[in-house]
Amino acid sequence: FWPGTVINIPYWDGLNVRAWPASTSQVIDVYGKGDRVSLTGRCKNTYSNLSFRINAGGSAKWKYSRMAAAGVWCQVMSPSDRIGWVRGKYVWPE
């Protein structure tokens, strides 16, 4: 797993961890702003249906540029130790 941090959400809101990469999917957990995230390295663009990995080389800025693209979801280990998915634009990779 690779560390990340929840960003770009209001302090009063949460980042939903979903069972699969879709906004209609069941919410299985929630992260708060600034929480540490455990990324598996796997991301999926639901618009193009292409999966890719962000755990290879490259700077955090380069990884985030791929994660923040429209329709991208990244797989995480949730706070309750379940594998789930979050929108990539809300996680800064370390």
mmCIF file of N, CA, C and O in Angstrom:
data_model
loop_
_atom_site.group_PDB
_atom_site.id
_atom_site.type_symbol
_atom_site.label_atom_id
_atom_site.label_comp_id
_atom_site.label_asym_id
_atom_site.label_seq_id
_atom_site.Cartn_x
_atom_site.Cartn_y
_atom_site.Cartn_z
ATOM 1 N N PHE A 1 0.832 -1.191 0.000
ATOM 2 C CA PHE A 1 0.000 0.000 0.000
ATOM 3 C C PHE A 1 0.871 1.247 0.000
ATOM 4 O O PHE A 1 1.971 1.232 0.531
ATOM 5 N N TRP A 2 0.349 2.318 -0.572
ATOM 6 C CA TRP A 2 1.060 3.587 -0.660
ATOM 7 C C TRP A 2 0.231 4.660 0.034
ATOM 8 O O TRP A 2 -0.987 4.699 -0.122
ATOM 9 N N PRO A 3 0.878 5.547 0.761
ATOM 10 C CA PRO A 3 0.119 6.555 1.507
ATOM 11 C C PRO A 3 -0.386 7.696 0.630
ATOM 12 O O PRO A 3 0.195 8.024 -0.395
ATOM 13 N N GLY A 4 -1.466 8.267 1.077
ATOM 14 C CA GLY A 4 -2.040 9.455 0.460
ATOM 15 C C GLY A 4 -2.757 10.249 1.533
ATOM 16 O O GLY A 4 -2.865 9.811 2.680
ATOM 17 N N THR A 5 -3.248 11.425 1.168
ATOM 18 C CA THR A 5 -3.959 12.299 2.094
ATOM 19 C C THR A 5 -5.217 12.823 1.413
ATOM 20 O O THR A 5 -5.174 13.215 0.247
ATOM 21 N N VAL A 6 -6.330 12.851 2.148
ATOM 22 C CA VAL A 6 -7.585 13.372 1.616
ATOM 23 C C VAL A 6 -7.475 14.891 1.466
ATOM 24 O O VAL A 6 -7.096 15.587 2.409
ATOM 25 N N ILE A 7 -7.806 15.387 0.278
ATOM 26 C CA ILE A 7 -7.734 16.818 -0.037
ATOM 27 C C ILE A 7 -9.013 17.244 -0.761
ATOM 28 O O ILE A 7 -9.823 16.414 -1.149
ATOM 29 N N ASN A 8 -9.153 18.548 -0.951
ATOM 30 C CA ASN A 8 -10.187 19.145 -1.805
ATOM 31 C C ASN A 8 -11.620 18.880 -1.368
ATOM 32 O O ASN A 8 -12.527 18.886 -2.197
ATOM 33 N N ILE A 9 -11.844 18.625 -0.077
ATOM 34 C CA ILE A 9 -13.217 18.522 0.413
ATOM 35 C C ILE A 9 -13.378 19.488 1.581
ATOM 36 O O ILE A 9 -12.409 19.773 2.290
ATOM 37 N N PRO A 10 -14.580 20.010 1.805
ATOM 38 C CA PRO A 10 -14.798 20.906 2.943
ATOM 39 C C PRO A 10 -14.549 20.177 4.264
ATOM 40 O O PRO A 10 -14.750 18.963 4.356
ATOM 41 N N TYR A 11 -14.154 20.906 5.294
ATOM 42 C CA TYR A 11 -13.847 20.306 6.589
ATOM 43 C C TYR A 11 -15.051 19.572 7.181
ATOM 44 O O TYR A 11 -14.909 18.630 7.943
ATOM 45 N N TRP A 12 -16.259 19.966 6.825
ATOM 46 C CA TRP A 12 -17.475 19.375 7.378
ATOM 47 C C TRP A 12 -17.989 18.189 6.564
ATOM 48 O O TRP A 12 -18.961 17.553 6.937
ATOM 49 N N ASP A 13 -17.340 17.894 5.450
ATOM 50 C CA ASP A 13 -17.791 16.822 4.568
ATOM 51 C C ASP A 13 -16.871 15.611 4.701
ATOM 52 O O ASP A 13 -15.861 15.666 5.395
ATOM 53 N N GLY A 14 -17.195 14.532 4.035
ATOM 54 C CA GLY A 14 -16.366 13.338 4.056
ATOM 55 C C GLY A 14 -16.178 12.781 2.664
ATOM 56 O O GLY A 14 -16.940 13.085 1.743
ATOM 57 N N LEU A 15 -15.144 11.981 2.508
ATOM 58 C CA LEU A 15 -14.870 11.295 1.251
ATOM 59 C C LEU A 15 -15.389 9.871 1.377
ATOM 60 O O LEU A 15 -14.865 9.077 2.157
ATOM 61 N N ASN A 16 -16.436 9.564 0.618
ATOM 62 C CA ASN A 16 -17.030 8.235 0.675
ATOM 63 C C ASN A 16 -16.119 7.187 0.045
ATOM 64 O O ASN A 16 -15.575 7.394 -1.042
ATOM 65 N N VAL A 17 -15.980 6.072 0.739
ATOM 66 C CA VAL A 17 -15.316 4.892 0.197
ATOM 67 C C VAL A 17 -16.442 3.997 -0.295
ATOM 68 O O VAL A 17 -17.342 3.648 0.472
ATOM 69 N N ARG A 18 -16.401 3.641 -1.566
ATOM 70 C CA ARG A 18 -17.492 2.880 -2.169
ATOM 71 C C ARG A 18 -17.056 1.452 -2.505
ATOM 72 O O ARG A 18 -15.880 1.189 -2.692
ATOM 73 N N ALA A 19 -18.016 0.562 -2.584
ATOM 74 C CA ALA A 19 -17.740 -0.856 -2.826
ATOM 75 C C ALA A 19 -17.114 -1.099 -4.203
ATOM 76 O O ALA A 19 -16.291 -1.988 -4.355
ATOM 77 N N TRP A 20 -17.508 -0.313 -5.195
ATOM 78 C CA TRP A 20 -16.907 -0.387 -6.528
ATOM 79 C C TRP A 20 -16.827 1.024 -7.087
ATOM 80 O O TRP A 20 -17.406 1.944 -6.524
ATOM 81 N N PRO A 21 -16.107 1.223 -8.178
ATOM 82 C CA PRO A 21 -15.866 2.587 -8.675
ATOM 83 C C PRO A 21 -17.062 3.207 -9.404
ATOM 84 O O PRO A 21 -17.104 3.267 -10.625
ATOM 85 N N ALA A 22 -18.032 3.674 -8.617
ATOM 86 C CA ALA A 22 -19.204 4.345 -9.180
ATOM 87 C C ALA A 22 -19.883 5.159 -8.075
ATOM 88 O O ALA A 22 -19.952 4.703 -6.928
ATOM 89 N N SER A 23 -20.406 6.306 -8.433
ATOM 90 C CA SER A 23 -21.063 7.161 -7.435
ATOM 91 C C SER A 23 -22.373 6.558 -6.940
ATOM 92 O O SER A 23 -22.900 6.976 -5.914
ATOM 93 N N THR A 24 -22.892 5.567 -7.624
ATOM 94 C CA THR A 24 -24.115 4.885 -7.205
ATOM 95 C C THR A 24 -23.832 3.656 -6.346
ATOM 96 O O THR A 24 -24.763 3.017 -5.857
ATOM 97 N N SER A 25 -22.574 3.345 -6.163
ATOM 98 C CA SER A 25 -22.178 2.169 -5.390
ATOM 99 C C SER A 25 -22.408 2.375 -3.897
ATOM 100 O O SER A 25 -22.433 3.503 -3.400
ATOM 101 N N GLN A 26 -22.537 1.280 -3.173
ATOM 102 C CA GLN A 26 -22.732 1.311 -1.726
ATOM 103 C C GLN A 26 -21.550 1.987 -1.027
ATOM 104 O O GLN A 26 -20.397 1.696 -1.321
ATOM 105 N N VAL A 27 -21.840 2.896 -0.087
ATOM 106 C CA VAL A 27 -20.805 3.518 0.732
ATOM 107 C C VAL A 27 -20.431 2.532 1.837
ATOM 108 O O VAL A 27 -21.302 2.086 2.589
ATOM 109 N N ILE A 28 -19.146 2.173 1.906
ATOM 110 C CA ILE A 28 -18.712 1.205 2.925
ATOM 111 C C ILE A 28 -17.909 1.856 4.049
ATOM 112 O O ILE A 28 -17.694 1.237 5.083
ATOM 113 N N ASP A 29 -17.469 3.092 3.841
ATOM 114 C CA ASP A 29 -16.712 3.810 4.861
ATOM 115 C C ASP A 29 -16.571 5.255 4.424
ATOM 116 O O ASP A 29 -16.944 5.608 3.311
ATOM 117 N N VAL A 30 -16.009 6.096 5.301
ATOM 118 C CA VAL A 30 -15.837 7.527 4.998
ATOM 119 C C VAL A 30 -14.513 8.000 5.579
ATOM 120 O O VAL A 30 -14.160 7.645 6.702
ATOM 121 N N TYR A 31 -13.785 8.798 4.798
ATOM 122 C CA TYR A 31 -12.584 9.491 5.259
ATOM 123 C C TYR A 31 -12.935 10.949 5.506
ATOM 124 O O TYR A 31 -13.785 11.508 4.809
ATOM 125 N N GLY A 32 -12.249 11.597 6.438
ATOM 126 C CA GLY A 32 -12.388 13.021 6.667
ATOM 127 C C GLY A 32 -11.273 13.787 5.976
ATOM 128 O O GLY A 32 -10.256 13.213 5.583
ATOM 129 N N LYS A 33 -11.445 15.106 5.858
ATOM 130 C CA LYS A 33 -10.419 15.952 5.248
ATOM 131 C C LYS A 33 -9.115 15.821 6.040
ATOM 132 O O LYS A 33 -9.115 15.884 7.264
ATOM 133 N N GLY A 34 -8.025 15.605 5.331
ATOM 134 C CA GLY A 34 -6.713 15.485 5.955
ATOM 135 C C GLY A 34 -6.381 14.089 6.444
ATOM 136 O O GLY A 34 -5.253 13.840 6.867
ATOM 137 N N ASP A 35 -7.350 13.162 6.386
ATOM 138 C CA ASP A 35 -7.069 11.784 6.813
ATOM 139 C C ASP A 35 -6.034 11.138 5.911
ATOM 140 O O ASP A 35 -5.951 11.435 4.713
ATOM 141 N N ARG A 36 -5.278 10.239 6.487
ATOM 142 C CA ARG A 36 -4.311 9.444 5.724
ATOM 143 C C ARG A 36 -5.060 8.316 5.031
ATOM 144 O O ARG A 36 -5.975 7.732 5.591
ATOM 145 N N VAL A 37 -4.665 8.027 3.806
ATOM 146 C CA VAL A 37 -5.304 7.010 2.977
ATOM 147 C C VAL A 37 -4.260 5.968 2.591
ATOM 148 O O VAL A 37 -3.115 6.311 2.319
ATOM 149 N N SER A 38 -4.669 4.709 2.546
ATOM 150 C CA SER A 38 -3.800 3.638 2.050
ATOM 151 C C SER A 38 -4.253 3.269 0.643
ATOM 152 O O SER A 38 -5.303 2.645 0.457
ATOM 153 N N LEU A 39 -3.479 3.688 -0.358
ATOM 154 C CA LEU A 39 -3.784 3.395 -1.761
ATOM 155 C C LEU A 39 -3.206 2.038 -2.142
ATOM 156 O O LEU A 39 -2.078 1.713 -1.767
ATOM 157 N N THR A 40 -3.964 1.256 -2.917
ATOM 158 C CA THR A 40 -3.438 -0.024 -3.394
ATOM 159 C C THR A 40 -2.536 0.180 -4.609
ATOM 160 O O THR A 40 -1.778 -0.708 -4.964
ATOM 161 N N GLY A 41 -2.657 1.332 -5.261
ATOM 162 C CA GLY A 41 -1.893 1.613 -6.479
ATOM 163 C C GLY A 41 -2.722 1.436 -7.736
ATOM 164 O O GLY A 41 -2.314 1.816 -8.819
ATOM 165 N N ARG A 42 -3.908 0.843 -7.612
ATOM 166 C CA ARG A 42 -4.777 0.590 -8.762
ATOM 167 C C ARG A 42 -5.795 1.715 -8.911
ATOM 168 O O ARG A 42 -6.462 2.085 -7.955
ATOM 169 N N CYS A 43 -5.928 2.238 -10.125
ATOM 170 C CA CYS A 43 -6.936 3.241 -10.451
ATOM 171 C C CYS A 43 -7.664 2.816 -11.711
ATOM 172 O O CYS A 43 -7.154 2.028 -12.505
ATOM 173 N N LYS A 44 -8.870 3.362 -11.880
ATOM 174 C CA LYS A 44 -9.663 3.027 -13.067
ATOM 175 C C LYS A 44 -10.378 4.264 -13.563
ATOM 176 O O LYS A 44 -10.995 4.992 -12.789
ATOM 177 N N ASN A 45 -10.275 4.499 -14.872
ATOM 178 C CA ASN A 45 -11.027 5.569 -15.505
ATOM 179 C C ASN A 45 -12.352 4.967 -15.966
ATOM 180 O O ASN A 45 -12.376 4.134 -16.870
ATOM 181 N N THR A 46 -13.435 5.354 -15.323
ATOM 182 C CA THR A 46 -14.727 4.748 -15.646
ATOM 183 C C THR A 46 -15.308 5.271 -16.961
ATOM 184 O O THR A 46 -16.230 4.664 -17.496
ATOM 185 N N TYR A 47 -14.778 6.361 -17.486
ATOM 186 C CA TYR A 47 -15.240 6.852 -18.780
ATOM 187 C C TYR A 47 -14.668 6.008 -19.914
ATOM 188 O O TYR A 47 -15.371 5.652 -20.842
ATOM 189 N N SER A 48 -13.375 5.688 -19.838
ATOM 190 C CA SER A 48 -12.728 4.898 -20.886
ATOM 191 C C SER A 48 -12.671 3.411 -20.538
ATOM 192 O O SER A 48 -12.286 2.601 -21.368
ATOM 193 N N ASN A 49 -13.022 3.056 -19.295
ATOM 194 C CA ASN A 49 -12.980 1.690 -18.783
ATOM 195 C C ASN A 49 -11.557 1.123 -18.771
ATOM 196 O O ASN A 49 -11.356 -0.086 -18.861
ATOM 197 N N LEU A 50 -10.562 2.001 -18.643
ATOM 198 C CA LEU A 50 -9.171 1.562 -18.579
ATOM 199 C C LEU A 50 -8.662 1.627 -17.150
ATOM 200 O O LEU A 50 -8.884 2.605 -16.446
ATOM 201 N N SER A 51 -7.977 0.572 -16.738
ATOM 202 C CA SER A 51 -7.328 0.546 -15.426
ATOM 203 C C SER A 51 -5.864 0.892 -15.594
ATOM 204 O O SER A 51 -5.268 0.614 -16.636
ATOM 205 N N PHE A 52 -5.276 1.493 -14.563
ATOM 206 C CA PHE A 52 -3.851 1.801 -14.590
ATOM 207 C C PHE A 52 -3.324 1.795 -13.171
ATOM 208 O O PHE A 52 -4.080 1.801 -12.212
ATOM 209 N N ARG A 53 -1.997 1.768 -13.041
ATOM 210 C CA ARG A 53 -1.350 1.740 -11.735
ATOM 211 C C ARG A 53 -0.624 3.058 -11.500
ATOM 212 O O ARG A 53 -0.063 3.621 -12.422
ATOM 213 N N ILE A 54 -0.667 3.541 -10.267
ATOM 214 C CA ILE A 54 0.032 4.780 -9.926
ATOM 215 C C ILE A 54 1.165 4.507 -8.940
ATOM 216 O O ILE A 54 1.761 5.428 -8.417
ATOM 217 N N ASN A 55 1.486 3.236 -8.707
ATOM 218 C CA ASN A 55 2.532 2.915 -7.744
ATOM 219 C C ASN A 55 3.906 2.804 -8.388
ATOM 220 O O ASN A 55 4.887 2.576 -7.702
ATOM 221 N N ALA A 56 3.992 2.961 -9.687
ATOM 222 C CA ALA A 56 5.298 2.964 -10.355
ATOM 223 C C ALA A 56 5.978 4.308 -10.091
ATOM 224 O O ALA A 56 5.436 5.158 -9.398
ATOM 225 N N GLY A 57 7.136 4.523 -10.680
ATOM 226 C CA GLY A 57 7.874 5.765 -10.476
ATOM 227 C C GLY A 57 7.075 6.994 -10.854
ATOM 228 O O GLY A 57 5.952 6.911 -11.326
ATOM 229 N N GLY A 58 7.656 8.115 -10.634
ATOM 230 C CA GLY A 58 6.999 9.375 -10.940
ATOM 231 C C GLY A 58 6.741 10.168 -9.672
ATOM 232 O O GLY A 58 6.610 9.608 -8.589
ATOM 233 N N SER A 59 6.679 11.469 -9.834
ATOM 234 C CA SER A 59 6.468 12.345 -8.687
ATOM 235 C C SER A 59 5.011 12.299 -8.235
ATOM 236 O O SER A 59 4.123 11.851 -8.972
ATOM 237 N N ALA A 60 4.749 12.789 -7.032
ATOM 238 C CA ALA A 60 3.381 12.875 -6.531
ATOM 239 C C ALA A 60 2.539 13.761 -7.453
ATOM 240 O O ALA A 60 1.377 13.450 -7.717
ATOM 241 N N LYS A 61 3.127 14.827 -7.952
ATOM 242 C CA LYS A 61 2.399 15.734 -8.854
ATOM 243 C C LYS A 61 1.973 15.004 -10.131
ATOM 244 O O LYS A 61 0.851 15.147 -10.598
ATOM 245 N N TRP A 62 2.872 14.202 -10.696
ATOM 246 C CA TRP A 62 2.553 13.436 -11.909
ATOM 247 C C TRP A 62 1.460 12.420 -11.622
ATOM 248 O O TRP A 62 0.504 12.274 -12.391
ATOM 249 N N LYS A 63 1.566 11.699 -10.496
ATOM 250 C CA LYS A 63 0.552 10.704 -10.136
ATOM 251 C C LYS A 63 -0.806 11.375 -9.945
ATOM 252 O O LYS A 63 -1.825 10.898 -10.438
ATOM 253 N N TYR A 64 -0.810 12.504 -9.225
ATOM 254 C CA TYR A 64 -2.070 13.202 -8.980
ATOM 255 C C TYR A 64 -2.687 13.694 -10.292
ATOM 256 O O TYR A 64 -3.909 13.651 -10.454
ATOM 257 N N SER A 65 -1.884 14.094 -11.242
ATOM 258 C CA SER A 65 -2.428 14.559 -12.522
ATOM 259 C C SER A 65 -3.210 13.431 -13.209
ATOM 260 O O SER A 65 -4.205 13.686 -13.885
ATOM 261 N N ARG A 66 -2.806 12.203 -13.040
ATOM 262 C CA ARG A 66 -3.539 11.054 -13.595
ATOM 263 C C ARG A 66 -4.754 10.717 -12.739
ATOM 264 O O ARG A 66 -5.808 10.383 -13.255
ATOM 265 N N MET A 67 -4.588 10.803 -11.420
ATOM 266 C CA MET A 67 -5.676 10.465 -10.500
ATOM 267 C C MET A 67 -6.812 11.482 -10.557
ATOM 268 O O MET A 67 -7.966 11.134 -10.347
ATOM 269 N N ALA A 68 -6.493 12.745 -10.832
ATOM 270 C CA ALA A 68 -7.483 13.824 -10.807
ATOM 271 C C ALA A 68 -8.277 13.944 -12.104
ATOM 272 O O ALA A 68 -9.194 14.759 -12.191
ATOM 273 N N ALA A 69 -7.953 13.143 -13.102
ATOM 274 C CA ALA A 69 -8.670 13.210 -14.373
ATOM 275 C C ALA A 69 -10.140 12.828 -14.177
ATOM 276 O O ALA A 69 -10.492 12.090 -13.253
ATOM 277 N N ALA A 70 -10.987 13.338 -15.044
ATOM 278 C CA ALA A 70 -12.425 13.053 -14.953
ATOM 279 C C ALA A 70 -12.692 11.555 -15.001
ATOM 280 O O ALA A 70 -12.097 10.830 -15.802
ATOM 281 N N GLY A 71 -13.555 11.086 -14.114
ATOM 282 C CA GLY A 71 -13.968 9.688 -14.118
ATOM 283 C C GLY A 71 -13.012 8.706 -13.479
ATOM 284 O O GLY A 71 -13.235 7.501 -13.553
ATOM 285 N N VAL A 72 -11.936 9.195 -12.848
ATOM 286 C CA VAL A 72 -10.944 8.277 -12.265
ATOM 287 C C VAL A 72 -11.273 7.980 -10.809
ATOM 288 O O VAL A 72 -11.510 8.880 -10.005
ATOM 289 N N TRP A 73 -11.266 6.706 -10.490
ATOM 290 C CA TRP A 73 -11.448 6.188 -9.138
ATOM 291 C C TRP A 73 -10.206 5.403 -8.770
ATOM 292 O O TRP A 73 -9.604 4.748 -9.625
ATOM 293 N N CYS A 74 -9.799 5.470 -7.504
ATOM 294 C CA CYS A 74 -8.620 4.738 -7.050
ATOM 295 C C CYS A 74 -9.005 3.810 -5.903
ATOM 296 O O CYS A 74 -9.822 4.156 -5.052
ATOM 297 N N GLN A 75 -8.384 2.651 -5.910
ATOM 298 C CA GLN A 75 -8.675 1.643 -4.893
ATOM 299 C C GLN A 75 -7.890 1.938 -3.619
ATOM 300 O O GLN A 75 -6.713 2.289 -3.676
ATOM 301 N N VAL A 76 -8.571 1.775 -2.479
ATOM 302 C CA VAL A 76 -7.968 2.072 -1.179
ATOM 303 C C VAL A 76 -8.316 0.972 -0.177
ATOM 304 O O VAL A 76 -9.253 0.201 -0.382
ATOM 305 N N MET A 77 -7.566 0.960 0.905
ATOM 306 C CA MET A 77 -7.941 0.176 2.077
ATOM 307 C C MET A 77 -8.668 1.152 2.989
ATOM 308 O O MET A 77 -8.088 2.167 3.393
ATOM 309 N N SER A 78 -9.925 0.891 3.281
ATOM 310 C CA SER A 78 -10.740 1.833 4.057
ATOM 311 C C SER A 78 -10.307 1.860 5.519
ATOM 312 O O SER A 78 -9.587 0.976 5.976
ATOM 313 N N PRO A 79 -10.783 2.875 6.276
ATOM 314 C CA PRO A 79 -10.459 2.939 7.703
ATOM 315 C C PRO A 79 -10.889 1.685 8.474
ATOM 316 O O PRO A 79 -10.300 1.344 9.492
ATOM 317 N N SER A 80 -11.906 0.973 7.961
ATOM 318 C CA SER A 80 -12.351 -0.255 8.624
ATOM 319 C C SER A 80 -11.754 -1.506 7.978
ATOM 320 O O SER A 80 -12.278 -2.600 8.118
ATOM 321 N N ASP A 81 -10.630 -1.318 7.265
ATOM 322 C CA ASP A 81 -9.876 -2.426 6.653
ATOM 323 C C ASP A 81 -10.656 -3.199 5.594
ATOM 324 O O ASP A 81 -10.561 -4.424 5.496
ATOM 325 N N ARG A 82 -11.402 -2.466 4.777
ATOM 326 C CA ARG A 82 -12.088 -3.064 3.635
ATOM 327 C C ARG A 82 -11.538 -2.424 2.365
ATOM 328 O O ARG A 82 -11.222 -1.242 2.347
ATOM 329 N N ILE A 83 -11.432 -3.207 1.304
ATOM 330 C CA ILE A 83 -11.010 -2.664 0.021
ATOM 331 C C ILE A 83 -12.200 -1.941 -0.600
ATOM 332 O O ILE A 83 -13.308 -2.470 -0.639
ATOM 333 N N GLY A 84 -11.960 -0.708 -1.049
ATOM 334 C CA GLY A 84 -13.014 0.082 -1.671
ATOM 335 C C GLY A 84 -12.420 1.065 -2.665
ATOM 336 O O GLY A 84 -11.226 1.004 -2.973
ATOM 337 N N TRP A 85 -13.241 1.980 -3.126
ATOM 338 C CA TRP A 85 -12.849 2.936 -4.164
ATOM 339 C C TRP A 85 -13.234 4.359 -3.771
ATOM 340 O O TRP A 85 -14.293 4.581 -3.193
ATOM 341 N N VAL A 86 -12.354 5.317 -4.107
ATOM 342 C CA VAL A 86 -12.621 6.741 -3.901
ATOM 343 C C VAL A 86 -12.286 7.484 -5.186
ATOM 344 O O VAL A 86 -11.494 7.010 -5.995
ATOM 345 N N ARG A 87 -12.881 8.655 -5.352
ATOM 346 C CA ARG A 87 -12.534 9.489 -6.505
ATOM 347 C C ARG A 87 -11.091 9.955 -6.341
ATOM 348 O O ARG A 87 -10.698 10.467 -5.293
ATOM 349 N N GLY A 88 -10.304 9.777 -7.375
ATOM 350 C CA GLY A 88 -8.894 10.098 -7.334
ATOM 351 C C GLY A 88 -8.591 11.565 -7.077
ATOM 352 O O GLY A 88 -7.579 11.900 -6.457
ATOM 353 N N LYS A 89 -9.472 12.462 -7.504
ATOM 354 C CA LYS A 89 -9.204 13.891 -7.345
ATOM 355 C C LYS A 89 -9.245 14.354 -5.909
ATOM 356 O O LYS A 89 -8.853 15.464 -5.604
ATOM 357 N N TYR A 90 -9.673 13.484 -4.995
ATOM 358 C CA TYR A 90 -9.737 13.838 -3.584
ATOM 359 C C TYR A 90 -8.602 13.234 -2.748
ATOM 360 O O TYR A 90 -8.647 13.308 -1.530
ATOM 361 N N VAL A 91 -7.608 12.657 -3.406
ATOM 362 C CA VAL A 91 -6.481 12.050 -2.678
ATOM 363 C C VAL A 91 -5.166 12.530 -3.282
ATOM 364 O O VAL A 91 -4.947 12.415 -4.488
ATOM 365 N N TRP A 92 -4.308 13.057 -2.428
ATOM 366 C CA TRP A 92 -2.967 13.440 -2.856
ATOM 367 C C TRP A 92 -2.025 12.274 -2.543
ATOM 368 O O TRP A 92 -1.903 11.873 -1.379
ATOM 369 N N PRO A 93 -1.368 11.703 -3.561
ATOM 370 C CA PRO A 93 -0.457 10.580 -3.311
ATOM 371 C C PRO A 93 0.850 11.067 -2.703
ATOM 372 O O PRO A 93 1.371 12.098 -3.106
ATOM 373 N N GLU A 94 1.354 10.354 -1.729
ATOM 374 C CA GLU A 94 2.623 10.740 -1.076
ATOM 375 C C GLU A 94 3.810 10.188 -1.842
ATOM 376 O O GLU A 94 3.717 9.238 -2.544
#
